XYZ file of C-alpha atoms in Angstrom:
485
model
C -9.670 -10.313 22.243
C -5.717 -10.581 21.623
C -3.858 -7.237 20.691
C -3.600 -6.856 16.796
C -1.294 -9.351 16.008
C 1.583 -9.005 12.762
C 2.437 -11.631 10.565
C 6.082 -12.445 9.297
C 8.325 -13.882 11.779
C 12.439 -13.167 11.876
C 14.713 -15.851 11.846
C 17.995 -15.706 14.296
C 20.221 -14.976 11.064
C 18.644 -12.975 8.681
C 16.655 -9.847 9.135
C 13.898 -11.681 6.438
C 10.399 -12.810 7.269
C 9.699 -16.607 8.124
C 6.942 -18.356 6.045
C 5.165 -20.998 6.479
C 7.377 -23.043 3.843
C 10.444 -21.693 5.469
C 9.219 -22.920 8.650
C 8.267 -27.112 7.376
C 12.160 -26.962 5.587
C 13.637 -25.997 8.567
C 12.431 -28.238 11.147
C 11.050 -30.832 9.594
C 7.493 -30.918 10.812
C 4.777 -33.054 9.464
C 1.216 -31.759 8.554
C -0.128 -33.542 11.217
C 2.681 -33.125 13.512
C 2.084 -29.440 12.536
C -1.951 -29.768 13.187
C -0.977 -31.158 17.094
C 1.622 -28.611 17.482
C -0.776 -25.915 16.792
C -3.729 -26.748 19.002
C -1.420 -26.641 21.954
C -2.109 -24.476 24.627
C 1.906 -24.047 25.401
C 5.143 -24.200 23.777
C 7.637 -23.541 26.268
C 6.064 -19.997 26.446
C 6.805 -19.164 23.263
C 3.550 -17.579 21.919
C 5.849 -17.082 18.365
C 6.431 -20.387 17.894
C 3.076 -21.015 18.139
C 2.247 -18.109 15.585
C 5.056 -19.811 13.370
C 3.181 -23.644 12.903
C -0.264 -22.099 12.019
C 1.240 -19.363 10.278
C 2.941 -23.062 7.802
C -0.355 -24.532 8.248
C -1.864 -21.510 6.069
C 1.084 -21.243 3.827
C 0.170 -24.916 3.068
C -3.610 -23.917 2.626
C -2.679 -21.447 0.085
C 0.620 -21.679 -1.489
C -1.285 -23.186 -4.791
C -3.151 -20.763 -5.236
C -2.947 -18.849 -7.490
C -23.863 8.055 -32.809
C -26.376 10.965 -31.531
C -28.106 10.343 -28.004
C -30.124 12.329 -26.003
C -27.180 14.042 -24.609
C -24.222 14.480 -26.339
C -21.321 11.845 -26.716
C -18.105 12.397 -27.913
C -14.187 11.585 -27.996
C -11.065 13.255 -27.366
C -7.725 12.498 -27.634
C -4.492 14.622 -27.448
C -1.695 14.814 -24.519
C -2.519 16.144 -21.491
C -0.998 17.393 -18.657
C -1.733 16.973 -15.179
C -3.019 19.714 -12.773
C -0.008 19.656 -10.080
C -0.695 18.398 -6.899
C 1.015 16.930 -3.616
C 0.989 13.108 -3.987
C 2.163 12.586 -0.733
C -0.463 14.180 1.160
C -3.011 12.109 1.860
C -0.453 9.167 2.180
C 1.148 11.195 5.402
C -2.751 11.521 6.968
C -2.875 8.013 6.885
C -0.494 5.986 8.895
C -2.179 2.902 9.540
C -3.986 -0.107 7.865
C -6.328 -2.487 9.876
C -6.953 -5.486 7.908
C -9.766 -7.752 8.153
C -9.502 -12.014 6.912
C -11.758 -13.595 4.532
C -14.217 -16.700 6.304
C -11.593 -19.431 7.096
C -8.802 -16.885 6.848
C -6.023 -15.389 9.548
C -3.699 -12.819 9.632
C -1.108 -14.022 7.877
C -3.175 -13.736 4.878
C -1.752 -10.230 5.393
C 1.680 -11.263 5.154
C 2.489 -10.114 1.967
C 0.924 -6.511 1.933
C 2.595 -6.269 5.259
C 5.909 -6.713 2.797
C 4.448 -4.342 0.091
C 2.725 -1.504 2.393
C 6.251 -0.675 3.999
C 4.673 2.834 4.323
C 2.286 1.993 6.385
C 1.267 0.167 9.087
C -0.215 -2.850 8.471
C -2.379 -4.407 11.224
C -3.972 -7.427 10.496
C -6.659 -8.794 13.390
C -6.598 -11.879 13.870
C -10.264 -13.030 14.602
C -10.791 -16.475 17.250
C -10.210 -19.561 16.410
C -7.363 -19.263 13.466
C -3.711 -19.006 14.070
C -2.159 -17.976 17.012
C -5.973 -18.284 18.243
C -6.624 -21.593 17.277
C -7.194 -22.877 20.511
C -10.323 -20.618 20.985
C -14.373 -21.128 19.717
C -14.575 -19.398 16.315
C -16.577 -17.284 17.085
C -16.486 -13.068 17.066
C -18.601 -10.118 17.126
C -18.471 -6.552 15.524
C -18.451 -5.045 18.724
C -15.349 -7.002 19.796
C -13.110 -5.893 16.642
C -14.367 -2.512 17.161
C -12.934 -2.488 20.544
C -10.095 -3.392 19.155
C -9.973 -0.462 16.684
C -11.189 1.949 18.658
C -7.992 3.282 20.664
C -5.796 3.903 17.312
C -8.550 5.969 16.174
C -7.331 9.377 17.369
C -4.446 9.190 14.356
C -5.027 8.967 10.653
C -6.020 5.116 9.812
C -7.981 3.224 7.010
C -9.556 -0.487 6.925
C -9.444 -3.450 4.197
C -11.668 -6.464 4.700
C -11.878 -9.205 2.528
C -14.670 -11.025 1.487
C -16.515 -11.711 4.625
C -13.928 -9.258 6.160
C -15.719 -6.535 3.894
C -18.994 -6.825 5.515
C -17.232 -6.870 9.061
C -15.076 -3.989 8.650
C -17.969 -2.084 7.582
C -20.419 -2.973 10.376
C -17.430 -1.970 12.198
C -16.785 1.504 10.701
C -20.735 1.676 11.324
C -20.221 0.961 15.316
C -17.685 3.661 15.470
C -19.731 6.216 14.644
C -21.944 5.027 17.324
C -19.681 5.528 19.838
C -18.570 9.129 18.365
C -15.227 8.210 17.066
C -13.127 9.433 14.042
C -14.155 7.632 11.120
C -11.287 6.274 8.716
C -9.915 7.899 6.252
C -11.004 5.250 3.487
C -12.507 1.954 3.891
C -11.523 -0.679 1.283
C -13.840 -3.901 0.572
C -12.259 -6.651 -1.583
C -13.818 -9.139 -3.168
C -17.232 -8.386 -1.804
C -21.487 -8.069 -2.251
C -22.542 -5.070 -0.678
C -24.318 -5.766 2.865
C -27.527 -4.763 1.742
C -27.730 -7.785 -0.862
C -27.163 -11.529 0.386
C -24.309 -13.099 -0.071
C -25.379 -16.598 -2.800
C -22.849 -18.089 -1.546
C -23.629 -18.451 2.225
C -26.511 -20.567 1.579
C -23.945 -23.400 1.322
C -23.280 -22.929 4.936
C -25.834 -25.994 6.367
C -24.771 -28.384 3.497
C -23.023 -31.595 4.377
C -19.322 -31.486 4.872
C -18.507 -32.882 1.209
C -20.944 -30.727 -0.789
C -19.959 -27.584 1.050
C -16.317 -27.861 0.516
C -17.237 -28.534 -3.281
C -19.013 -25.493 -3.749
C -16.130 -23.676 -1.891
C -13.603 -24.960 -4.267
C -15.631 -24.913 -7.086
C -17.310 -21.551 -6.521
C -14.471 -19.045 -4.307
C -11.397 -20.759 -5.375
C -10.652 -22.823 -2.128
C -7.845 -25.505 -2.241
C -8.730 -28.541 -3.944
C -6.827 -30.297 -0.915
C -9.950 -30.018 1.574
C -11.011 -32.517 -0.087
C -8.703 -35.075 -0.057
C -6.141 -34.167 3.516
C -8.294 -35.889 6.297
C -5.914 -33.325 8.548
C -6.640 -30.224 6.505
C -10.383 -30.891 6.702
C -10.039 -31.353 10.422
C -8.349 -28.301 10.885
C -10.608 -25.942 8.877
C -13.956 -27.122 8.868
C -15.177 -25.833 12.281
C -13.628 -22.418 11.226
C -15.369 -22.446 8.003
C -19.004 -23.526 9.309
C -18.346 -20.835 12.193
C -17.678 -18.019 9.633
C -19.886 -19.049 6.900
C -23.036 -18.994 9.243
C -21.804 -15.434 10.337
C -22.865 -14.304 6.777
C -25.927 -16.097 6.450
C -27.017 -14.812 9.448
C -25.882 -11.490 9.051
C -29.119 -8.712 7.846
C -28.393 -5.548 7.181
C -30.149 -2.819 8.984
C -30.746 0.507 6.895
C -28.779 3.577 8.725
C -26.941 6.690 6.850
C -24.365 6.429 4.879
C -20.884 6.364 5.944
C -18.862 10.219 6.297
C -16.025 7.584 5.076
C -14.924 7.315 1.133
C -15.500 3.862 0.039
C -12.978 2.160 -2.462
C -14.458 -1.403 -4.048
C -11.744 -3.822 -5.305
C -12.938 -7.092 -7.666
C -10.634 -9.486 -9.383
C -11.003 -9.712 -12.845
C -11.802 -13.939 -12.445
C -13.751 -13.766 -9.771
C -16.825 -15.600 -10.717
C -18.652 -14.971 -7.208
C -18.546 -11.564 -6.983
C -17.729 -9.186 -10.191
C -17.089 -5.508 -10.577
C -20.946 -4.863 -11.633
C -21.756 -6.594 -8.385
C -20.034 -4.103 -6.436
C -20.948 -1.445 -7.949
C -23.900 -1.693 -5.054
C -21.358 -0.552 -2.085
C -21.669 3.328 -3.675
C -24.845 3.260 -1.979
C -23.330 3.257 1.555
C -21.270 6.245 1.318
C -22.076 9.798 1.116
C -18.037 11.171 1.188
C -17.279 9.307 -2.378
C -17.175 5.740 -4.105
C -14.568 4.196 -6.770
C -13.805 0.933 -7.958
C -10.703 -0.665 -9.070
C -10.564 -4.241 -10.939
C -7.223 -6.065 -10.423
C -5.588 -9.555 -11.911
C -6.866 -12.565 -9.914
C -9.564 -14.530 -8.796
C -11.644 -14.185 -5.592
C -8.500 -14.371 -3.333
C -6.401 -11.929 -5.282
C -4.900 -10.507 -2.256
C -2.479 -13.109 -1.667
C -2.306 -14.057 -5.402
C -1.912 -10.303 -6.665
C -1.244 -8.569 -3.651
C 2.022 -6.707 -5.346
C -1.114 -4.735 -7.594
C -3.411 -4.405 -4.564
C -0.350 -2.729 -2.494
C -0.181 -0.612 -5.430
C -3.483 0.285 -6.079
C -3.916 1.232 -2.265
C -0.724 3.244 -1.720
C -1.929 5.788 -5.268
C -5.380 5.939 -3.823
C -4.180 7.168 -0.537
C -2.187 9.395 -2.220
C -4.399 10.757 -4.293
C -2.873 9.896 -7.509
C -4.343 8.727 -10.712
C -1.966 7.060 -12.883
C -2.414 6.506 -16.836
C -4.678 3.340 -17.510
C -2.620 0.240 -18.390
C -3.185 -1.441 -21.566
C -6.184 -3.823 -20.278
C -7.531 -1.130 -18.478
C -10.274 1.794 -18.702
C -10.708 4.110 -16.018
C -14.244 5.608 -15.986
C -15.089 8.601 -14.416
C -18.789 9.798 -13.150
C -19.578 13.163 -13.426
C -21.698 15.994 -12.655
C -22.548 16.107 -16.449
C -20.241 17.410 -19.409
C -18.653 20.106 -17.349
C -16.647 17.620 -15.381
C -14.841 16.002 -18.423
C -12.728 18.757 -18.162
C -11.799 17.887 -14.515
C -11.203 14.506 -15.199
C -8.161 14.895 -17.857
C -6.895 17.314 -15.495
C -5.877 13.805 -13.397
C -3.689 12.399 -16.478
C -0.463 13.234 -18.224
C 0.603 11.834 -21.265
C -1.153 10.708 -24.241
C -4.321 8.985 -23.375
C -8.093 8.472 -25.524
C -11.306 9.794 -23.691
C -14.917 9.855 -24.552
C -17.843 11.178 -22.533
C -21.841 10.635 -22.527
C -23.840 13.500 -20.734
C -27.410 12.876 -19.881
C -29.726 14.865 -17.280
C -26.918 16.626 -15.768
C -25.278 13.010 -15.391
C -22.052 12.117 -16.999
C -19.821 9.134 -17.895
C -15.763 9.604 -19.283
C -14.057 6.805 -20.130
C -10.291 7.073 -20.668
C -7.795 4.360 -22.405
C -4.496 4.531 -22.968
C -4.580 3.598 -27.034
C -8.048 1.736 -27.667
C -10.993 3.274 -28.772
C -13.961 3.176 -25.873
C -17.631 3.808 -26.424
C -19.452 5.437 -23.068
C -23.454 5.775 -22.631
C -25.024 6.773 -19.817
C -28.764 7.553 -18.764
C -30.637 8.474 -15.238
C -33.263 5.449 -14.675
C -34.970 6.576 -11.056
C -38.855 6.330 -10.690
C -38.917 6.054 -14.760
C -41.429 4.495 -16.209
C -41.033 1.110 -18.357
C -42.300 3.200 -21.343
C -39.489 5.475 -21.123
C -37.698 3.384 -22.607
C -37.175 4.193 -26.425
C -36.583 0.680 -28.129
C -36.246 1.613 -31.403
C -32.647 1.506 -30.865
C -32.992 -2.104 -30.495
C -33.045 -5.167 -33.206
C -36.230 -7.199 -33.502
C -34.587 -10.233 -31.684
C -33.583 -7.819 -28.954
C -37.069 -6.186 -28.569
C -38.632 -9.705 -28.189
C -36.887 -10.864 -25.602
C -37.807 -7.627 -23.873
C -41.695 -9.046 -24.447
C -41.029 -12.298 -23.610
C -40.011 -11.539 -20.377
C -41.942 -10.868 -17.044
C -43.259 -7.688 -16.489
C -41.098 -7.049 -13.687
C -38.047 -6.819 -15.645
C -38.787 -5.644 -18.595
C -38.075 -2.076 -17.605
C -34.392 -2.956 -16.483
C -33.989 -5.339 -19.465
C -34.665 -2.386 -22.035
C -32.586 -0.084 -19.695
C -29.850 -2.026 -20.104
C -29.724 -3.304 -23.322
C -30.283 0.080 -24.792
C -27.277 1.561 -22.625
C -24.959 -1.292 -23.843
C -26.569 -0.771 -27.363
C -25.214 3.354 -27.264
C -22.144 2.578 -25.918
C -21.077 0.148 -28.431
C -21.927 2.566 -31.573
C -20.323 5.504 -29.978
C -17.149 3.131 -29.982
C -17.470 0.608 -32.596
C -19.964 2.575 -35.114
C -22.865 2.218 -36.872
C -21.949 -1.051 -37.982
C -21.999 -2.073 -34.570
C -25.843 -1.967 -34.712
C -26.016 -5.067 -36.929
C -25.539 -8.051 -34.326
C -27.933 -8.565 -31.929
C -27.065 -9.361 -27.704
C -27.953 -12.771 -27.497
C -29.590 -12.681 -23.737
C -30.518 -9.959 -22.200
C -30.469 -11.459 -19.100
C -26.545 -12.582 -19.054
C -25.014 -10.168 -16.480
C -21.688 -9.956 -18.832
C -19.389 -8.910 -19.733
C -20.934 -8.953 -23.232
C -19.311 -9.810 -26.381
C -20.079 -8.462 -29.526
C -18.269 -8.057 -32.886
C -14.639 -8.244 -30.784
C -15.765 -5.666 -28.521
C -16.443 -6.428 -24.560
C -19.458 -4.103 -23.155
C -19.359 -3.898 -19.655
C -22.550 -2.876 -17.505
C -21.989 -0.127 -15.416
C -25.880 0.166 -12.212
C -24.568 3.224 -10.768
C -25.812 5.057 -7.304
C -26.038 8.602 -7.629
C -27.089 11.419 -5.406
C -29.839 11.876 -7.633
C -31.230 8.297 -7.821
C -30.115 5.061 -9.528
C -28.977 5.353 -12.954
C -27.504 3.147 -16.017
C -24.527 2.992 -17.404
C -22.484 0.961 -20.459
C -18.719 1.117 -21.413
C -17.470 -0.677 -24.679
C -13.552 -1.851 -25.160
C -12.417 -3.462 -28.520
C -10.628 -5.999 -26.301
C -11.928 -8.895 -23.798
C -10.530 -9.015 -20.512
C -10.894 -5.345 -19.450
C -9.955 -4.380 -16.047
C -12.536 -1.488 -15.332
C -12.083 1.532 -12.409
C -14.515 3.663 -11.557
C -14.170 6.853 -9.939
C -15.878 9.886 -8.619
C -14.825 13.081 -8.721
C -15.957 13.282 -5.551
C -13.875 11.127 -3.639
C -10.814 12.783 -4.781
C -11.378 15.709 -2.897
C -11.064 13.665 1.027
């Protein structure tokens, strides 16, 4: 494989990056003069020029893109002042970024958090058969990135991986520690299933050309131009059906967690893959899991990728800021002893509540809006353990409607999202019923948004339920845990 390769090219006058719209404006290329140029083997042995039509190519690809529980639960509210602490600490251990593409993706992808990450390094890898690499079979293998990772290891570094880049970088993090390397110091998975689940949308891969594209557009968000630009189609269908078949045929094989904290992002559209679904990824770490929802859709990081940068750069150093507006931030705990930890992270004015159950605990903290937070352990429990009498009739029917093999996570659920809503909305709250059980929500109810919460714990699975008096709320999840890497 090629060396790491950057993204952003200089132009002779100006000390500003090159994009792919620059690049059509000032020569005057075609898109299919562009498409020729590209799969070229030479251009007067200049490899950047070459880097500089597919890098347009992909700027044209993209640039349109855009009550009283068992437990106790309880508020508080008040100003609070952060315990003092050296943000820039764990920025200055890490000094460099490896980035990972989404299927059909390359590294310019990575263009703009190259812009936005000017504290760190940014490497994006760009995989065969895209770019600079077009000429090549798309085709790659763990072990091959890995080798590329591998001799930056012995200074502080982290990885991001995208969609399919997710799974990659962490079979990748997994074939490290095989060979006895230092792991990174976080690995962040955007837009992602966890690898132990499949991914619903590779089953597309062995469809004909003009269903799979639909589902792609209709489904993750791709340009509606693959299905109209004979050229575009051309140039990205091979790439596609290369990386697509990559994740169907990808199975996970069960091995120990990684030493490596684990930091989920999800876009707040993205139909495909929500916050609740990964949740799952807390399973594959043992050295701390959060999750951060941010504006966009699946391919918020080139659409949002000014919050992402963000979000990254206060996670590496180790700082939690005050939840914004649409925002809750909710914090899993060793049980009610570790609310007090938890507002030790803020400063400011902010509203908290916390649910303890079984030495488990939930806090959720707002900036202004009243939150309701439940929280229960569900491992090896039986279905009768479930106490329904929390629940309306209609509720409780569909419970015995259903088959027997989910009633138990049905009731689990419903009563969760039932004791989170009355801790924030009241008693009254208990006079609607939740229409379907089944829906994976967010739920609506009375103006208020509950949002599920299947957690991984050390002790087992467990359950839990946050309710916002708002729709639209961007949820993070953190452990106390992995603050302390």
């Amino acid at each position: 494989m090629t060396p790491p390769v950057r993204t952003g090219y200089k132009s002779p006058d100006a000390n500003a990056p090159i994009h792919g719209q620059d690049v059509l404006s000032r020569t005057g290329f075609t898109f299919k003069s562009l498409c020729s140029f590209a799969e070229e083997r030479t251009h007067h042995g200049d490899e950047a020029s070459l880097s500089c039509a597919t890098n347009a190519l992909s700027g044209i690809y993209h640039r349109r893109r855009h009550p009283t529980w068992p437990g106790r639960c309880g508020a508080i509210t008040g100003q609070l002042t952060a315990a003092p602490r050296d943000p820039l600490q764990a920025a200055r251990r890490t000094r460099t970024l490896f980035c990972l593409p989404f299927a059909g993706g390359g590294a310019s992808a990575y263009a703009p958090l190259q812009r936005d990450l000017a504290n760190l390094e940014v490497v994006p890898l760009q995989l065969p058969g895209r770019e600079n690499r077009l000429a090549e079979p798309p085709a790659f293998s763990v072990r091959e990135v890995a080798d590329e990772i591998a001799p930056a290891t012995s200074t502080p570094y982290a990885l991001y991986g995208h969609s399919m880049g997710a799974r990659l970088a962490f079979e990748v993090v997994r074939e490290l520690r095989r060979r006895d390397l230092p792991p990174p110091t976080r690995l962040y998975v955007g837009a992602a299933h966890p690898p132990h689940l499949r991914v619903p949308l590779a089953a597309t891969a062995d469809l004909p050309d003009d269903a799979f594209i639909d589902q792609l557009v209709r489904r993750a968000g791709a340009l509606a131009e693959l299905r109209d630009e004979p050229e575009l189609r051309e140039l990205m269908l091979p790439l596609l059906r290369s990386d697509f078949a990559w994740i169907k045929r990808y199975r996970y094989t069960p091995e120990p967690p990684l030493d490596t904290p684990v930091v989920a992002v999800a876009g707040v559209d993205d139909g495909e893959v929500g916050p609740s679904d990964m949740l799952g990824w807390a399973r594959h770490t043992a050295a701390g899991f959060g999750l951060r929802t941010v504006r966009g859709g699946h391919f918020f990081v080139k659409d949002t990728h000014e919050e992402l940068a963000r979000l990254i750069t206060a996670d590496l150093a180790d700082e939690v800021g005050p939840p914004e507006e649409d925002e809750v931030h909710v914090w899993l705990t060793g049980g009610a002893a570790g609310a007090n930890e938890v507002l030790r992270h803020y400063a400011g004015d902010v509203r908290a509540s916390a649910c303890d159950a079984d030495g488990l605990g939930l806090v959720a903290v707002t900036r202004a809006h009243r939150a309701g937070v439940a929280v229960r352990r569900s491992a090896g429990a039986p279905p009768e353990a479930v106490d329904l009498s929390e629940l309306g009739v209609t509720e409780r029917e569909q419970i015995e409607d259903a088959a027997e093999e989910d009633r138990h996570w049905l009731a689990e659920r419903a009563v969760t999202a039932r004791r989170a809503l009355v801790a924030g909305a009241g008693q009254e709250a208990r006079l609607d019923a939740f229409p379907d059980l089944g829906d994976p929500g967010p739920w609506q109810v009375q103006g208020w948004q509950v949002l599920h919460l299947p957690l991984h714990t050390p002790g087992g699975a467990a359950r839990g339920a946050v309710a916002v008096p708002y729709g639209g709320a961007r949820l993070a999840l953190f452990t106390l845990k992995d603050r302390t890497r």
